[in-house]
Each structure stands twice: as C-alpha cells, then as structure tokens.
XYZ file of C-alpha atoms in Angstrom:
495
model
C -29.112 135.620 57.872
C -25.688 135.641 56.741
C -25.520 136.432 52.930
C -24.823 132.731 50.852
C -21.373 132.831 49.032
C -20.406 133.976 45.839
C -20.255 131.927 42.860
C -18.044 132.027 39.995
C -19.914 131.432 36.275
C -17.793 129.271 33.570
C -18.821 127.874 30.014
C -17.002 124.926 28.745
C -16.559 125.745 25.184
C -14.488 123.897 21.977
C -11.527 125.403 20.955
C -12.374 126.877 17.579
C -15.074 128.844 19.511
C -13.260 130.551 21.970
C -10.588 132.593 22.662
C -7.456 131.950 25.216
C -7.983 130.759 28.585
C -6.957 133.058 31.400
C -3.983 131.989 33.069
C -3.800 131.321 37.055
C -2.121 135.570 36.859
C -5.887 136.260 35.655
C -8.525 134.644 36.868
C -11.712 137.492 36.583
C -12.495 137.165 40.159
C -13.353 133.337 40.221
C -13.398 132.664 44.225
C -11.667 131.001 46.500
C -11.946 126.950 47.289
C -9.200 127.060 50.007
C -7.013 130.161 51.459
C -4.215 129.827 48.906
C -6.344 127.900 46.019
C -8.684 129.632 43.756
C -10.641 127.276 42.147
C -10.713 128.572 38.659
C -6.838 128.938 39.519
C -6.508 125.172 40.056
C -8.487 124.233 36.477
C -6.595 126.900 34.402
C -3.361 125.877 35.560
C -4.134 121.853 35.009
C -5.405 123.332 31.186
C -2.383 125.504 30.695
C -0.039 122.826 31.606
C -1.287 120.644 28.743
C 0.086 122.596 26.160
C -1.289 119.110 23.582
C -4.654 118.537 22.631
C -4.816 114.597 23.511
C -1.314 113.844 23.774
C 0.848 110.598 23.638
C 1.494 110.130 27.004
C -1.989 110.070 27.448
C -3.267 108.022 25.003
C -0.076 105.318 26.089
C -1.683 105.610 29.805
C -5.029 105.431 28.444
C -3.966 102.317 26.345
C -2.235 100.692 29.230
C -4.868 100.635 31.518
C -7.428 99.523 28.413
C -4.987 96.081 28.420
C -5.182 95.479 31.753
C -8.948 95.750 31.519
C -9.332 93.598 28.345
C -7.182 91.197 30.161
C -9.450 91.146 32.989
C -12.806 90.511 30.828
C -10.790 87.411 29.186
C -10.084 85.945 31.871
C -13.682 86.188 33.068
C -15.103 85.852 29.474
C -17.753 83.325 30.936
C -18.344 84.817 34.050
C -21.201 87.592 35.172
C -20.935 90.921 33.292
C -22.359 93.674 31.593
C -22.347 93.494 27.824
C -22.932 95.936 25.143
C -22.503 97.646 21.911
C -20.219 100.510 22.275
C -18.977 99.417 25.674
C -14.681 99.115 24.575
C -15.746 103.057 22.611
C -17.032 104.264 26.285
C -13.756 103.357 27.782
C -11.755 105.225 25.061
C -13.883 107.818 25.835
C -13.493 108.043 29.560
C -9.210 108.133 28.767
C -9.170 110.978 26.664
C -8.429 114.708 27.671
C -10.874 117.471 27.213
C -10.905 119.308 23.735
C -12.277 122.241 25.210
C -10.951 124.576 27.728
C -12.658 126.828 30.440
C -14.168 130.235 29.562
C -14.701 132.662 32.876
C -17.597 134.852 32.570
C -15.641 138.022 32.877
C -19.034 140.175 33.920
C -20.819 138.231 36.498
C -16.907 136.984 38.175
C -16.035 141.020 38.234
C -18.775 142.282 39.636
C -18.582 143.206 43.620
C -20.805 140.913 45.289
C -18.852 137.804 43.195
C -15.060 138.735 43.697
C -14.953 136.099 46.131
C -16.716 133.716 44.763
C -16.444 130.119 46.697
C -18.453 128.055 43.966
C -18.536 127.215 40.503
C -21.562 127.098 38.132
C -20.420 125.538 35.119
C -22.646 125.430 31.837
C -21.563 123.397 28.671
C -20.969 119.559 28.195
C -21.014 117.658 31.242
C -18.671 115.040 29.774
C -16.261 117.827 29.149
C -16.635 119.684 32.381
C -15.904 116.103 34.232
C -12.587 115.869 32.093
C -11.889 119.387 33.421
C -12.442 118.667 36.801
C -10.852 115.079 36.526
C -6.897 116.481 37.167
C -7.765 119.046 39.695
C -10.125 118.005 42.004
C -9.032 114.304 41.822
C -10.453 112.143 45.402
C -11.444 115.545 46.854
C -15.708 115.598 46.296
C -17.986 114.279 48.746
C -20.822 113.613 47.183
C -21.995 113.562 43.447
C -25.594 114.057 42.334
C -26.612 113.095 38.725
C -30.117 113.764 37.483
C -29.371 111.838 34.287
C -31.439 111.378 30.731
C -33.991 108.388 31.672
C -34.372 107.254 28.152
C -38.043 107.058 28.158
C -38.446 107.842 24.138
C -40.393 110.995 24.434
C -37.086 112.783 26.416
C -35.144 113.610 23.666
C -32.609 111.733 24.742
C -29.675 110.156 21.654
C -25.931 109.292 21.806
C -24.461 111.699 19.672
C -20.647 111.667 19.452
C -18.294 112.941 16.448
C -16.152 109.705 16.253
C -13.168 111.432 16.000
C -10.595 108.563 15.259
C -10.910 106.524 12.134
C -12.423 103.034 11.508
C -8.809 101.503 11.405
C -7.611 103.226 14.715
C -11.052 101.912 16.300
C -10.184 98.834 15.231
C -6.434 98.484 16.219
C -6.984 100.534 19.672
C -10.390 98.649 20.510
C -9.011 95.406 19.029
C -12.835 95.467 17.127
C -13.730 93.933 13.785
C -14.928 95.496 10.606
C -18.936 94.234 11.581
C -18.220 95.608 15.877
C -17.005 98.951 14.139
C -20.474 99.381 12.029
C -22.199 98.234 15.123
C -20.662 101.231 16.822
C -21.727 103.491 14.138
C -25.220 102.605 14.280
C -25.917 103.578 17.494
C -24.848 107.315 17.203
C -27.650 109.283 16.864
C -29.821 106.301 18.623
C -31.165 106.219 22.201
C -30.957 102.367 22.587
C -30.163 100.717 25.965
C -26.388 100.641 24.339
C -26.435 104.273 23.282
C -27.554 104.939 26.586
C -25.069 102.781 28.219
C -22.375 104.301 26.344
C -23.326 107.843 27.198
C -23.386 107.212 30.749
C -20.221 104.872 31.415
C -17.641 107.777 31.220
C -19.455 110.603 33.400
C -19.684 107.397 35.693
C -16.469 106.465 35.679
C -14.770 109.860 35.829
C -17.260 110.806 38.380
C -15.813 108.147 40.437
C -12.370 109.448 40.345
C -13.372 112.631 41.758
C -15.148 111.278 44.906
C -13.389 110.606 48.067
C -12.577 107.433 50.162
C -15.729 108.351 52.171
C -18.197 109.988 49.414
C -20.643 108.369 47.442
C -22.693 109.093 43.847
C -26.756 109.312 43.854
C -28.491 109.089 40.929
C -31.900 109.553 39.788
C -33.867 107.239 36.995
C -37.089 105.657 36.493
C -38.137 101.868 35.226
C -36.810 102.110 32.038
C -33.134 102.065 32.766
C -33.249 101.494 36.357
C -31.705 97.829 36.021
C -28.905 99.036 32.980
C -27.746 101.925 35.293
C -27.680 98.917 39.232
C -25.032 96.616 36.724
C -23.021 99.665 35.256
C -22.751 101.190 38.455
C -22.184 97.662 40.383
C -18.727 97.450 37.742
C -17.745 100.839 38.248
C -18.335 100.895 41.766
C -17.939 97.199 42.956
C -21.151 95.750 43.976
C -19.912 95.705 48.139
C -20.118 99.338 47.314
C -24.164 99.272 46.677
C -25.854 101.313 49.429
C -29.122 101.022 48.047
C -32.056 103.149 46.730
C -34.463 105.975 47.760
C -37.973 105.905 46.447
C -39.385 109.318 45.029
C -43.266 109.580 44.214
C -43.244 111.302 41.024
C -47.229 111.809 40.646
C -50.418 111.185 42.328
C -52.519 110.837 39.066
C -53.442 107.704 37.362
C -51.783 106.867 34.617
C -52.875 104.091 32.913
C -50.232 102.588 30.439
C -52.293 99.192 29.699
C -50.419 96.929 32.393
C -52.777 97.984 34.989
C -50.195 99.236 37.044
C -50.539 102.880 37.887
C -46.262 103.633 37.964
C -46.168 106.797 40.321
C -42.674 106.559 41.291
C -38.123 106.813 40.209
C -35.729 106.225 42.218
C -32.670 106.850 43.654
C -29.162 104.530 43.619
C -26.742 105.144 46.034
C -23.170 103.923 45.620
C -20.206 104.668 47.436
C -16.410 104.711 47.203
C -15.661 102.164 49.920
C -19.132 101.409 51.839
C -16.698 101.002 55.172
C -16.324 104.478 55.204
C -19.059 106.285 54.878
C -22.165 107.044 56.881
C -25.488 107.663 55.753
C -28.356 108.842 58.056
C -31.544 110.624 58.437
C -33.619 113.142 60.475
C -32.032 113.495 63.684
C -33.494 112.266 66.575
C -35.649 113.896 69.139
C -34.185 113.253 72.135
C -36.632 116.119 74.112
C -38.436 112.777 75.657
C -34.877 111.871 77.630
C -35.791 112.690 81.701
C -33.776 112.555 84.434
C -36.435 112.412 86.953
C -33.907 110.654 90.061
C -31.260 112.258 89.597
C -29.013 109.847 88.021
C -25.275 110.712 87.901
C -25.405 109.049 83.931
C -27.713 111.630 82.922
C -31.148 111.774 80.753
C -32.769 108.390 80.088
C -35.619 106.926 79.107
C -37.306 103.114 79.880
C -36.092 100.185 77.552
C -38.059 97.602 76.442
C -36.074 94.810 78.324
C -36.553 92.097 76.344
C -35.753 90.353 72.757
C -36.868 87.999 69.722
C -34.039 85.736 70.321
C -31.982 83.981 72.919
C -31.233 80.847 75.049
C -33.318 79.753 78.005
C -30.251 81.164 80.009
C -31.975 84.778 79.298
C -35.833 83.458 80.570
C -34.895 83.640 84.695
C -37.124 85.153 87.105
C -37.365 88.651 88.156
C -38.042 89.675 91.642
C -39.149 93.011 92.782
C -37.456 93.513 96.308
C -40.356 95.831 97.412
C -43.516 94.115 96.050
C -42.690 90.672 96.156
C -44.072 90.560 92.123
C -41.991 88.264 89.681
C -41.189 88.999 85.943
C -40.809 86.658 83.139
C -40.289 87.787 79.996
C -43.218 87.588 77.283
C -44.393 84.246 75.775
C -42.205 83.441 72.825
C -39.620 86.125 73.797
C -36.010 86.238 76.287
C -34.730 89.006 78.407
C -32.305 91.171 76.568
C -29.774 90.344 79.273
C -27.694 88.043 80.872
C -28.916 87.074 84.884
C -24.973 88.484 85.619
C -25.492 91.847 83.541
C -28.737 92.846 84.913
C -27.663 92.585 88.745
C -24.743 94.671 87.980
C -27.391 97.133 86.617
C -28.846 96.568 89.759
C -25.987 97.800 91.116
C -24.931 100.788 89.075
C -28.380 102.348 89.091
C -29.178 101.457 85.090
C -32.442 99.212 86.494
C -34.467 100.817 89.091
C -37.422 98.367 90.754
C -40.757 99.966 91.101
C -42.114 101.140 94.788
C -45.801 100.599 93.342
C -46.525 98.576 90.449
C -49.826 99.413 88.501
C -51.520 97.471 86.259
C -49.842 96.442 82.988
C -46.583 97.126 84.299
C -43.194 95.223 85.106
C -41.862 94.996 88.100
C -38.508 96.893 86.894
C -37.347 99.744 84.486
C -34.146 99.171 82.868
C -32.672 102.297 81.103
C -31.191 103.921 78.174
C -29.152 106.462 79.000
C -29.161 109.247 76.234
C -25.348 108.797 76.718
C -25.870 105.346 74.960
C -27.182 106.353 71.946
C -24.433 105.276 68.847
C -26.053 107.708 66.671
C -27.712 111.252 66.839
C -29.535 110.374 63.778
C -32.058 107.990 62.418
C -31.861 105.683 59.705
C -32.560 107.224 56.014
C -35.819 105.983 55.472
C -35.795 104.395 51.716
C -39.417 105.831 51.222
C -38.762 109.320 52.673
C -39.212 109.917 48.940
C -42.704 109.209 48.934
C -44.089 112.010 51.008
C -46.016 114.337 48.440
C -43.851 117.422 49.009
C -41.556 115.716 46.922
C -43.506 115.081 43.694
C -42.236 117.062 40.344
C -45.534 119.173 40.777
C -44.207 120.786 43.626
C -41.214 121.658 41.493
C -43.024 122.314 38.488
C -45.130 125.300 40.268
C -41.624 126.892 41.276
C -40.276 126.842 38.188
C -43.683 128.004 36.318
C -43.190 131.335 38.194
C -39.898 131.686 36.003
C -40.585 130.165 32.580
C -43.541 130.152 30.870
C -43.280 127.570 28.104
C -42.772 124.619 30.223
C -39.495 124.152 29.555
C -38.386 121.672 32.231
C -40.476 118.330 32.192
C -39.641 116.839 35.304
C -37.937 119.166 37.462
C -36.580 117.711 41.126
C -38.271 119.181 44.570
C -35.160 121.134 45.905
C -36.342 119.989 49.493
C -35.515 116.298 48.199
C -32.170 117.130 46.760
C -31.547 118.637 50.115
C -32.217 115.727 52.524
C -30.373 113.479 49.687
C -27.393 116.231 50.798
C -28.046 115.998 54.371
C -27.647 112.345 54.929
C -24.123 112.487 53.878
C -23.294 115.537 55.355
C -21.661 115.502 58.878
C -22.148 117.841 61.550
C -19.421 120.816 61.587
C -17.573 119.138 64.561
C -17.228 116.141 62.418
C -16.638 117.637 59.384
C -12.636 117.620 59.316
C -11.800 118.617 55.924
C -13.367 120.909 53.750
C -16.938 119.187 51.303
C -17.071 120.103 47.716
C -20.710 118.472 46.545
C -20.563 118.107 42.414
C -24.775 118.854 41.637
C -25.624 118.162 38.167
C -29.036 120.032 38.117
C -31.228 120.397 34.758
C -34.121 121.287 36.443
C -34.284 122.112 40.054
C -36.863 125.087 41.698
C -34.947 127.830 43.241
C -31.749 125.565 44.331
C -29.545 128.495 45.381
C -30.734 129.981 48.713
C -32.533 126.582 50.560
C -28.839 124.984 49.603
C -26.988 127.070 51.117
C -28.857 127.027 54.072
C -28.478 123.609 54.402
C -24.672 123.939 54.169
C -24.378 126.809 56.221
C -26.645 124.800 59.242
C -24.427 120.954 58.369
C -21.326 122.084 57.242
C -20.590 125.806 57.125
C -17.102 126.003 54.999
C -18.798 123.071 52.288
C -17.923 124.420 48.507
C -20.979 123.212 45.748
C -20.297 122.788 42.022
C -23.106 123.284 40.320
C -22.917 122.061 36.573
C -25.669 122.561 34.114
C -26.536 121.754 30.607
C -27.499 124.648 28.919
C -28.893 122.448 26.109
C -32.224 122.349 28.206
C -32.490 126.069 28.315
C -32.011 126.464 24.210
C -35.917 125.811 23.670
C -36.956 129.039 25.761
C -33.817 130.522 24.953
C -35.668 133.546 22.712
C -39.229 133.409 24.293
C -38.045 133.596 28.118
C -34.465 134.995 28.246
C -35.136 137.005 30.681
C -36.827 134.527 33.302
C -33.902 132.145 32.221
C -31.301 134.733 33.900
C -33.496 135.299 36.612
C -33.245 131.727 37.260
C -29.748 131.611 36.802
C -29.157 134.419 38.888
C -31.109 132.512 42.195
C -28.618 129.839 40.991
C -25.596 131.902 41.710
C -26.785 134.946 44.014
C -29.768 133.721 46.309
C-alpha cells in the first residue's frame, strides 16, 4: 500500500507569544496543495499582506455588511427568526481579522518523510484558524466536519471571549443600549443556550464561506442543542439548503434520567451550500445479481416488478402471453407501471420477454432493467446507518484507551463513521474534476490518520484533508501522558 501523504504541523498562536511568521521565501517544508501552491505558502502570504492588526478597511466592510443585515431583521422584525443575547456581538465577531498569525512547526515540517507535506494539522483556536483560512481557501472546501461542544453542563463547555472593544464602541457599532451591553457581559464565562449560540454563529458562518457551490457542513450534537444549532444553521445556510440528519447510537446501556426514556442516540445535520448541487449517497450497489442469460444486445439485467401504487385505469389492460394463452392483470389495488403503447414497443425492442412455460406464482411476462438504466451507482444514505453498533463511542473509546490512560476524551467519534459521513460526499475519481480539500475538526477521533487516507486514496486519490484540533482537550493529560499524546498525534500526521 502506497505510503499516505505528508502532513504539515501549525499552531495558531497570539502575537505577544510568538515570534515572526515565515514568509512564502520560507516555509519549513509545509507541502504542497496544488503544483505551484504550497499551502502554508498561500496562508503566510494572505498574513503578510495584512501588515494591520484589524484594520479600517475591514472594520468599514465589516460595518457595511452589519447595515445591510440590521436592515434586513427590521424589515422582518415580526417575522420568523432566531433571537438571542449576544447574537449582533457574534456577527462582529465573525467580521474581524485574526489577531494571531501561523507558527510552522519547524521539526516535524523539516524532517524527510514531511518535506512534501499535502495536509495541514492545525492546533490552537478554531475560531482563529477559520479566520486564517477564511482569505485563502475562500469557496474551495468540500466538505466541513464539526464535532462541536454539546453543552450538556458536565462538558466543560463556557463562552469565554476578552471583549476587546469598549462598552461605548459596542454600543455605537451594535447600535445596543446600556441594559443589551450588560446582557452581553453576563454571558461570558456562561454556557447558556445564548453563550452557546454566540460561540457557534461565527465558526458557522465563516465555515460557510470556505465551502464550495457543491459542498456541504455536518455537524454532530445531541438533544440539548439539537433544535438551537437546525435554526442557526437554517439562517446561515437558508433552510432550502437543509439536507437532513444522520442518527448515531451513542450507547447500548440504560440510562435512566427520570423521563423514562432511555436516550441512546446524537445526531448528525447536514446542510449544504446550494442543495441543487450536490449529491449525497451511500454504499454502492451490488450489481453482481445483473445476468445476461439471452444474450441481449443492452447488456446485464435483471426482472422488474412491473407494476405501481398509482395510476389511471388506462394502465389496468390485459396481458396476453403469445405462447401460453395466460392473461395478466395487474394486482388488486395496483396499475401496470406502463402505458399499453410503451410496453408493446418493449415488446419490440427485447426489454419484455414472454415466458415459454409459466410456473406457478408467476406472470406471464418479464419486463427488464437493464443495469444500463440504473441513474445511480449508489444507494441512498440511510439516515440510521448511524445506528449499527460499530459506531457507538465505546468502539472509539477502546482505541483511544490504548493511547491515553486517564480518559481524557469523553466521547470520542468511531473513525469508521466519520468515514462513511466522508464517503457520501465524495465522488468517484472520474467524477472528481477539481481537486477536494475536507476541513475535519476532530477532538477526539481513534486512529483517524491511516483508515482516512485510505478512504481518499480508494474515492478520490489527489483529495487534500485539514485536520484542525483543539489542543485545549489534550492540556488535562498533558504531564501524565505526553508521550501517548504524540503518539497519537503522530498516527494523526504519519499513519
């Protein structure tokens, strides 16, 4: 098996931390996206450019577009929308530039088997590494995966944010009144439905800007802010754009929370750039049952039920068979999936053959499906594919027990989950066209690295993955299990 490609390691770090970001002459063997366009190239010369920490011409952009969108929630003040504290701070938020800038990790991008490294692994700020990405990989990702905070209470999860314009800018830029400013306060350091709200509108909406006409976002959450996350994302989004959800059985264990319902299950949402352009499917189909036992100059087939639920009593004729004499009607309650025109041109062309000997049970006639007639090569994603017990955080949780010994990831994701949620977006190579970047935010996944790449190398063989990570997760272990968290680091990046 061909070795996976290399990976190139950044940290997102503030400024007063760090020193100088490498220029595009400099790059410590970050790899290649395209031929002529190193990734780390493309991100160091969008942060050299900006010689300004926020600058005016960004804030004037930022505050044009807030206008038009204020405008736009007067003038549907009393219509249907989604409502809550922090909401005009979230969209301030999502307009500013990143304060920090892009550190390469000079030892793992030099070393041999990385200097041409076609991913990124990013650790840091999320929010910040979205800003980052924002300018340089603008409508070019395929697919975004977000395994966000659920906000249960037990977590960790709080909105924590340094506030870093005054109480009189927040109230001449966000138009907000002495009580909506101490509102805002309040929920900093809070993990409220609005802090949580507020937290997740700008990685939403930025992560929007990066995906392509024909990608779409999937995001895990459970109960608790399942309903918060349909609205935000139906605004963002548009609500045409709502694909649906995936189902994921989380447990098989009882867990009695004193409603009597044993909750064993998250879920997935699924929302897309323009739903008219993209394609999502699942397992592809067996087609090994496809004969061509006579020889017919269309190829394989196999016998179609010939019939339907609906139609007129046009499509309820009779059926003769010109060797046995025996007549078909279609069943009680049901109409011939056909036209009395259309199925003696089949006649005709070979698509219906009439049985010699009839045995009992059968009709009179086969009509066919050609394998040449099938639209797809795939199935339908099942919405409860999810609820197969390979995917349950146990499975997960084992993997990851092998590397850490504290317990350090709660609810970890089954990597063979993440990689069918990959697969039914993923076309074929011949379909492909243009090179797939895939933006994974992964906290917790079991051994993501090598099964990943196999799946890219087997859908889409060129495909680039970002792979962000917050290394606030790892901090706990950080001391304890150093060593297992490189290890797992290193599967991350090497295989």
């Amino acid at each position: 098996m061909p070795a996976p490609p290399k990976t190139g390691m950044m940290r997102i770090n503030r400024p007063e931390r760090i020193r100088p970001l490498k220029t595009a002459d400099n790059t410590s063997g970050a790899g290649q996206m395209e031929a002529d366009n190193k990734p780390a190239d493309r991100l160091a010369g969008e942060e050299t450019a900006r010689s300004k920490p926020v600058g005016v011409l960004e804030r004037r952009r930022f505050n044009a577009d807030f206008k038009l969108d204020w405008h736009d929630e007067q003038e549907a003040h009393d219509g249907y929308q989604l409502k809550w504290v922090g909401k005009s701070y979230a969209r301030l938020e999502t307009g500013t530039a990143p304060d920090t800038v892009l550190i390469p990790n000079a030892q793992h991008n030099s070393a041999p088997e990385n200097s041409a490294a076609e991913n990124l692994f990013f650790t840091g700020d999320n929010l910040q590494m979205l800003k980052h990405l924002r300018s340089a990989y603008k409508g070019a990702v395929k697919m975004i995966y977000i395994d966000p905070p659920y906000n249960t209470g037990s977590d960790g999860f709080v909105y924590k944010d340094r506030f870093e314009f005054s109480d009189e800018q927040l109230k001449t830029m966000l138009g907000l009144s002495d009580e909506e400013v101490k509102r805002l306060h309040i929920i900093n350091g809070r993990s409220s439905h609005s802090a949580w709200l507020s937290f997740m509108y700008p990685r939403l909406k930025i992560a929007k800007e990066l995906l392509r006409d024909d990608g779409a976002i999937f995001i895990s959450i459970d109960d608790n802010e399942q309903a918060n996350l349909k609205l935000l994302c139906d605004e963002i989004f548009g609500e045409g754009n709502y694909i649906g959800d995936v189902i994921r059985k989380t447990k098989s264990a009882t867990n009695d929370a004193g409603t009597g319902l044993n909750y064993q299950h998250e879920f997935v949402l699924i929302h897309a750039i323009n739903c008219a352009q993209i394609s999502i499917v699942g397992d592809k189909k067996d087609v090994s049952h496809y004969k061509n036992p006579d020889n017919d100059p269309a190829g394989a087939w196999v016998s179609d039920n010939p019939s339907a639920r609906s139609g007129s009593e046009n499509s309820r004729f009779e059926i003769t068979n010109p060797y046995t004499g025996a007549v078909d009607l279609p069943p009680q309650g049901r109409y011939w999936a056909f036209a009395q025109a259309t199925f003696e041109n089949w006649v005709k062309s070979g698509k219906v053959k009439f049985r010699e000997k009839i045995l009992e049970g059968q009709r009179g006639f086969i009509v066919k499906k050609y394998l040449a007639e099938l639209k797809s090569n795939y199935k339908l994603l099942d919405s409860l594919f999810g609820v197969d017990n390979r995917y349950m955080n146990q499975v997960a949780t084992k993997e990851l027990n092998a590397l850490l010994t504290d317990g350090s990831f709660i609810y970890p994701k089954p990597v063979a989950f993440i990689k069918n949620l990959i697969a039914s977006i993923t076309p074929p190579p011949q379909k492909m066209g243009r090179r797939l970047l895939f933006l994974i935010f992964l906290p917790a996944v079991a051994r993501p690295r090598r099964q990943l790449w196999s799946l890219m190398r087997k859908t889409a063989a060129t495909a680039a993955i970002f792979y962000a990570s917050l290394m606030s997760r790892l901090k706990p272990a950080a001391k304890q299990n150093a060593p297992a968290i490189r290890r797992l680091i290193k599967l991350r990046l090497s295989a």
